[in-house]
mmCIF file of C-alpha atoms in Angstrom:
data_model
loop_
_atom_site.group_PDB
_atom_site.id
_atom_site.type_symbol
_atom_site.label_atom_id
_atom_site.label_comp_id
_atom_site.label_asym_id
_atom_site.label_seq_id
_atom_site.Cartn_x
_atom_site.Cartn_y
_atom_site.Cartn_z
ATOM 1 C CA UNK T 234 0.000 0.000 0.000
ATOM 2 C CA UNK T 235 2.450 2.269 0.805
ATOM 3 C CA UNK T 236 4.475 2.127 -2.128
ATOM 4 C CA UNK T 237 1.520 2.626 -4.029
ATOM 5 C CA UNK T 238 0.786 5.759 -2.506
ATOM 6 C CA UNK T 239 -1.824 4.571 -0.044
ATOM 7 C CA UNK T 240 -1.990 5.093 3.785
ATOM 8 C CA UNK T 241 -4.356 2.870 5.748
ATOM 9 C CA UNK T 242 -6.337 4.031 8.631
ATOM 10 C CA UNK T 243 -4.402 4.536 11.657
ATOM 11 C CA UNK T 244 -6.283 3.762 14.413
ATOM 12 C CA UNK T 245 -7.910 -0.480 13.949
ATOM 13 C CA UNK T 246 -10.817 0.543 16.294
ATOM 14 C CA UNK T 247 -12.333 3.008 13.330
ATOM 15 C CA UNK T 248 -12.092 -0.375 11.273
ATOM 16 C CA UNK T 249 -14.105 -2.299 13.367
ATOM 17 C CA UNK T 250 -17.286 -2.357 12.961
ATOM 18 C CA UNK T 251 -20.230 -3.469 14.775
ATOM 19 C CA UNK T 252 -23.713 -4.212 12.722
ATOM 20 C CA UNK T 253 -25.820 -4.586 15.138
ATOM 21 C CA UNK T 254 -25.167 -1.201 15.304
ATOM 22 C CA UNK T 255 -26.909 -0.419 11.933
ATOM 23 C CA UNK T 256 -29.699 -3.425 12.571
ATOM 24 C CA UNK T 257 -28.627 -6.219 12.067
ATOM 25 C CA UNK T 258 -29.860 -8.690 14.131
ATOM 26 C CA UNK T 259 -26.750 -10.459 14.935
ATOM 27 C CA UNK T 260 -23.513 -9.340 16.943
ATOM 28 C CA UNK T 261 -20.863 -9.485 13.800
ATOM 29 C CA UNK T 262 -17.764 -7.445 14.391
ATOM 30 C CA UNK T 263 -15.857 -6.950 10.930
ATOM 31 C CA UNK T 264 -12.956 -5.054 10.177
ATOM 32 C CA UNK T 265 -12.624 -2.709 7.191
ATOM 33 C CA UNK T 266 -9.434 -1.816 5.885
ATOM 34 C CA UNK T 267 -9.571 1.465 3.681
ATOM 35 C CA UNK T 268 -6.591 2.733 1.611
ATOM 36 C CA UNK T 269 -6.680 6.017 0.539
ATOM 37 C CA UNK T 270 -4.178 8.147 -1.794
ATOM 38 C CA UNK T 271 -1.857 10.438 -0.131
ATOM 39 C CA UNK T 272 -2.212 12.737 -2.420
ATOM 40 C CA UNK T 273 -6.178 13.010 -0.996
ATOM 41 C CA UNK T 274 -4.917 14.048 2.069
ATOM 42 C CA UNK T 275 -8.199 13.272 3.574
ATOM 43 C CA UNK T 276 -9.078 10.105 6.227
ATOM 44 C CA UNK T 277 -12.215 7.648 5.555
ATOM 45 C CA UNK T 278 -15.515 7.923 7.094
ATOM 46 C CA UNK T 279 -17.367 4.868 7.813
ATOM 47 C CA UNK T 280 -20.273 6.993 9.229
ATOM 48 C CA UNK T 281 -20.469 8.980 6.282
ATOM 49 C CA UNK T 282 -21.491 5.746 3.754
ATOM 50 C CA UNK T 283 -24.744 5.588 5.318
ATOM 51 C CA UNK T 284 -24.925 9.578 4.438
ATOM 52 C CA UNK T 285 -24.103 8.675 0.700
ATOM 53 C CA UNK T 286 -26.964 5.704 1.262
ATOM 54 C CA UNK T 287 -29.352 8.873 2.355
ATOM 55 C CA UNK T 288 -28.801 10.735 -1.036
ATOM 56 C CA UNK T 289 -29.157 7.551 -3.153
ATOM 57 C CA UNK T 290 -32.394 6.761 -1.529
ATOM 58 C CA UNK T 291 -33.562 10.679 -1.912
ATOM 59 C CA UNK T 292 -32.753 10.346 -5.756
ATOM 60 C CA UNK T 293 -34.559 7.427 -5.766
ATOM 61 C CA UNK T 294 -37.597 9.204 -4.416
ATOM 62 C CA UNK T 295 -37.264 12.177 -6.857
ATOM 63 C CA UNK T 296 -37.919 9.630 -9.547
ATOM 64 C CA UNK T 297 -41.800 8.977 -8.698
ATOM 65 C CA UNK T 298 -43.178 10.186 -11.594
ATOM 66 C CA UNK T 299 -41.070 6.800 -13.117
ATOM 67 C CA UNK T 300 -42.480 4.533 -10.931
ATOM 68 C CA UNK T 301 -46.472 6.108 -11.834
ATOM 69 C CA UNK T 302 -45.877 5.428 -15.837
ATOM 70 C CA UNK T 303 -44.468 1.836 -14.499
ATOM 71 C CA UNK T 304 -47.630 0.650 -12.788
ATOM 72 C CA UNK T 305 -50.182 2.620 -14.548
ATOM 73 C CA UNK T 306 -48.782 1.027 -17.657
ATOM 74 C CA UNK T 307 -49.212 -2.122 -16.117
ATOM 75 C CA UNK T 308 -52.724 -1.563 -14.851
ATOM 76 C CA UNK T 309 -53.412 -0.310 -17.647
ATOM 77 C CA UNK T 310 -52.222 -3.503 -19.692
ATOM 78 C CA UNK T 311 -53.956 -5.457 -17.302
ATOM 79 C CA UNK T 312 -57.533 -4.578 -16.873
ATOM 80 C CA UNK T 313 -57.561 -3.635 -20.816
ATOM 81 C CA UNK T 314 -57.020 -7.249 -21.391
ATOM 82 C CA UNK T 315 -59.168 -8.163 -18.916
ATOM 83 C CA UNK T 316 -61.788 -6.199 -20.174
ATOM 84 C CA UNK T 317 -61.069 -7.146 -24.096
ATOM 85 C CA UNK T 318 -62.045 -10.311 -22.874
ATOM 86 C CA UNK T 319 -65.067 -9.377 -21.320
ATOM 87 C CA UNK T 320 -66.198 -6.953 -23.629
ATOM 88 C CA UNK T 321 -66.065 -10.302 -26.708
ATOM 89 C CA UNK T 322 -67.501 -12.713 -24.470
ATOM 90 C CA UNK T 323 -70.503 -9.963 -24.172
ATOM 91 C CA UNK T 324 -70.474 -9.524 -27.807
ATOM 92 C CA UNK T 325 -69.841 -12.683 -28.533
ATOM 93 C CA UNK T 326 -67.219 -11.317 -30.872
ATOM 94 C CA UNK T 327 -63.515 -12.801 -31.386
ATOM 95 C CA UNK T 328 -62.553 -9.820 -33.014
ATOM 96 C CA UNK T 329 -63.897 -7.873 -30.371
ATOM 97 C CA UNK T 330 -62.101 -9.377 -27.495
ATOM 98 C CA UNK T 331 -58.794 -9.761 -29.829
ATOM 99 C CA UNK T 332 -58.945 -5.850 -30.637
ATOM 100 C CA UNK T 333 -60.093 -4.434 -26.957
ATOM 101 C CA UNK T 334 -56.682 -6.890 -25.614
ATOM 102 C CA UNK T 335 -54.366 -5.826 -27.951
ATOM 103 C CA UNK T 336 -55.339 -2.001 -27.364
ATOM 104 C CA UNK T 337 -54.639 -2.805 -23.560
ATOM 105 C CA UNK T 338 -51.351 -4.001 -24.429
ATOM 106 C CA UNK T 339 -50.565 -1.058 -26.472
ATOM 107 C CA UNK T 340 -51.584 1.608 -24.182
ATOM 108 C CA UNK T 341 -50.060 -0.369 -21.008
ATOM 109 C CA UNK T 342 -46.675 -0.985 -23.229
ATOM 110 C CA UNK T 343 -46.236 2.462 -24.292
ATOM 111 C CA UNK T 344 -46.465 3.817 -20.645
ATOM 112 C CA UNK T 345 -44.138 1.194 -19.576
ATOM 113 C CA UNK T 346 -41.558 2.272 -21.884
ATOM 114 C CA UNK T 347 -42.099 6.137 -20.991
ATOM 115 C CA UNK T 348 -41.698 5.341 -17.787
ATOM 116 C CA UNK T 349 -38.375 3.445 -18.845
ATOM 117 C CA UNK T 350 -36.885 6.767 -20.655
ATOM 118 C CA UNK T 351 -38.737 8.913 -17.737
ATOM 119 C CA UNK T 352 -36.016 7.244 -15.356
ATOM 120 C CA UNK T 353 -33.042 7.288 -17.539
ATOM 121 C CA UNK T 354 -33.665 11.239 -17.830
ATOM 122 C CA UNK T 355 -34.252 11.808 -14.188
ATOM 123 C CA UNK T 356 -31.683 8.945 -13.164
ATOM 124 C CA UNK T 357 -29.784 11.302 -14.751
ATOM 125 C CA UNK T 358 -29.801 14.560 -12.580
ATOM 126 C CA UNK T 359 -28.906 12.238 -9.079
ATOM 127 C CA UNK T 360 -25.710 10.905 -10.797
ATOM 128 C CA UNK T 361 -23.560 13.244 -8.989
ATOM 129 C CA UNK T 362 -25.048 12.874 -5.862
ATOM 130 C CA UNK T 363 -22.476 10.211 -4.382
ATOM 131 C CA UNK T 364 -19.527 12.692 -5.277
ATOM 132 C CA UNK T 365 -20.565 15.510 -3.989
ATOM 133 C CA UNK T 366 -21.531 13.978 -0.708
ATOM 134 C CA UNK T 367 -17.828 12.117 -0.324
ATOM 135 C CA UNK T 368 -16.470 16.011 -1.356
ATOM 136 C CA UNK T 369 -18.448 17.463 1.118
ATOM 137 C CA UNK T 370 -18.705 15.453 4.759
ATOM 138 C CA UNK T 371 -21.082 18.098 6.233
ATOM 139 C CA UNK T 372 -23.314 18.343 3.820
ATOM 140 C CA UNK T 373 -26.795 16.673 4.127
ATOM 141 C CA UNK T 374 -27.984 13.806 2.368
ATOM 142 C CA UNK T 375 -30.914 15.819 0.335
ATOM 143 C CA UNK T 376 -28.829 19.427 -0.199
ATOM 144 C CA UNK T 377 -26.054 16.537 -2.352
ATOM 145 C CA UNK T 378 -28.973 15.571 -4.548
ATOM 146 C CA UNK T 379 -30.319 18.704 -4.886
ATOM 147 C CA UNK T 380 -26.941 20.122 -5.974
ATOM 148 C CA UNK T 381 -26.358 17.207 -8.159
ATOM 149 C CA UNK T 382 -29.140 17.779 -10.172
ATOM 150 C CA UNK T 383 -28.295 21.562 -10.531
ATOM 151 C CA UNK T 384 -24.670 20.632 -11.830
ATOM 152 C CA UNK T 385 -25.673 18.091 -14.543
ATOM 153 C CA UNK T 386 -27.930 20.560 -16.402
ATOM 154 C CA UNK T 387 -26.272 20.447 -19.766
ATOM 155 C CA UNK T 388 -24.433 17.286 -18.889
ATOM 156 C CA UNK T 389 -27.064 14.587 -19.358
ATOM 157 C CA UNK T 390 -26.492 13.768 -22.609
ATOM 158 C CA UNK T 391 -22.766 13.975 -22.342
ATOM 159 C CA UNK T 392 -23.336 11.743 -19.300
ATOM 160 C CA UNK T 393 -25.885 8.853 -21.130
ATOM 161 C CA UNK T 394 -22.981 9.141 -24.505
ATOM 162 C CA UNK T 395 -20.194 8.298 -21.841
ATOM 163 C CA UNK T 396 -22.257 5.275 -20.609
ATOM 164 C CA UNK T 397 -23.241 3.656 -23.767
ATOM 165 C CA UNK T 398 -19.327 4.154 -24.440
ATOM 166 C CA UNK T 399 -19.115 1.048 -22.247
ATOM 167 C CA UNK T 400 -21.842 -0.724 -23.510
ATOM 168 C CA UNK T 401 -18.803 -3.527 -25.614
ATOM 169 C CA UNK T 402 -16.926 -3.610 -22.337
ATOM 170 C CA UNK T 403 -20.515 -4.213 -20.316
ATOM 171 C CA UNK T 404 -21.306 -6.772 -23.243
ATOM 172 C CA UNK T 405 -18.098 -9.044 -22.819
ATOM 173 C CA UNK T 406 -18.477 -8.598 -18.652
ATOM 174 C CA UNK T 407 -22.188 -10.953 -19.192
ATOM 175 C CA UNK T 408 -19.949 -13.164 -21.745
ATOM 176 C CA UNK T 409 -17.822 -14.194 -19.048
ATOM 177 C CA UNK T 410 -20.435 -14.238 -16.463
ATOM 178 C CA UNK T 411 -18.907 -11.074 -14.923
ATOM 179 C CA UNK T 412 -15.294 -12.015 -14.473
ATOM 180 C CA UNK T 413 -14.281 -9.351 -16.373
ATOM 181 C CA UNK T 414 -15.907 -6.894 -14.919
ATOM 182 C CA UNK T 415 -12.550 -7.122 -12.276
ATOM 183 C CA UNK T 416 -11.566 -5.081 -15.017
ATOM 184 C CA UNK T 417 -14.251 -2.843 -16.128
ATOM 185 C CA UNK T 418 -15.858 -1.828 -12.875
ATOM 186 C CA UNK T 419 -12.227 0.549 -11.234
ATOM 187 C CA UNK T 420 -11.821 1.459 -15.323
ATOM 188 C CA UNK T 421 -15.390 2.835 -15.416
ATOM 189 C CA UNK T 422 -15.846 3.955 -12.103
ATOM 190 C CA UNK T 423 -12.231 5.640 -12.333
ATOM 191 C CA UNK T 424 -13.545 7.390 -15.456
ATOM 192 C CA UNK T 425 -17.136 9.016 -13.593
ATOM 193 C CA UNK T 426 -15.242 10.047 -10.857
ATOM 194 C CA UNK T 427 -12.917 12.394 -13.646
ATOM 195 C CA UNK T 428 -15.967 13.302 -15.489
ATOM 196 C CA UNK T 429 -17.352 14.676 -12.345
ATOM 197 C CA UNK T 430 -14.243 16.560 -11.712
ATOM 198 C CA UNK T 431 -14.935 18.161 -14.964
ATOM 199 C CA UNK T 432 -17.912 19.086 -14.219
ATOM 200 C CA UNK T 433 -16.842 20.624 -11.029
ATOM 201 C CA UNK T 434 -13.776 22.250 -12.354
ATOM 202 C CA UNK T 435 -16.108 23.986 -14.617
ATOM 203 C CA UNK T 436 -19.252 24.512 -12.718
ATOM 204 C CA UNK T 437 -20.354 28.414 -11.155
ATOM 205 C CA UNK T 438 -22.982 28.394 -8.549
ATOM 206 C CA UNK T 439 -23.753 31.978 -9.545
ATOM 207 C CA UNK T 440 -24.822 31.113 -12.993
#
């Protein structure tokens, strides 16, 4: 570690951790060993992961208007099926009940797949969210969101082209049943962590 440039924690008692401290309903001490660059010149905070858990979760929730499209869509695909069928068994009509389903589909698919491109877009805006919360230890779990959403405008689409980018590398990971993704998981997570610091570099809260 050290020759790489990495310092480990120096007191073992921060590395020890306790879950049924975080509700776990077992006594399981662990120890967590954390190397971080030198060149940081900054110490790990175990306490603070469950802050970066707050923001994820508070991203998760700005993304309701997802989740609506999702099960209308499925309601929707559901009960017009449902009542295609009924609607040709009162008939008496095949074509009835074959036309009043497959418009139940439709309608339920097409909401289904809004709400699919829905949470890309607003996915999107929370991307930051992590970063800025590990740059900023006293900052609150919603305020990181909030401020990740305000730095990305102009940057989603930069953001999605940089993902598909890996879409080969993500490809080959499921070919070998995710061994190589040993590889491609510090290479890509390496390369969001710059992109942020691009965005920071270059972002003015007074604009």
């Amino acid at each position: 570690f050290d020759k790489a440039g990495y310092c480990l924690l120096d007191n073992l008692k921060e590395a020890i951790i306790d879950f049924t401290e975080y509700g776990v309903p077992q006594r399981r001490r662990r120890a967590f060993f954390v190397g971080m660059h030198k060149e940081l010149k900054r110490t790990f905070d175990f306490d603070g992961i469950w802050r970066i858990i707050g923001g994820r979760l508070w991203a998760m929730l700005k993304m309701w208007p997802a989740y609506v499209c999702y099960v209308v869509g499925f309601i929707v695909m559901f009960f017009g099926m449902f009542a295609g069928a009924l609607g040709g068994a009162a008939t008496e009509s095949e074509e009835t009940m074959i036309i009043g389903m497959l418009l139940g589909m439709l309608v339920g698919y097409v909401l289904i797949m809004a709400g699919a491109v829905l949470m890309v877009i607003l996915n999107l805006n929370y991307v930051l969210t992590e970063y800025i919360l590990m740059d900023n230890p006293n900052m609150k779990a919603l305020d990181g969101a909030n401020l990740s959403k305000t730095m990305m405008k102009g940057h989603k689409g930069e953001w999605f082209v940089m993902i598909l980018s890996f879409l080969g590398w993500d490809i080959l990971t499921a070919m070998t049943f995710g061994i190589l993704s040993i590889y491609t998981t510090p290479y890509k997570l390496h390369t969001f962590a710059g992109y942020y610091n691009a965005i920071k570099a270059n972002y003015n809260p007074m604009a």
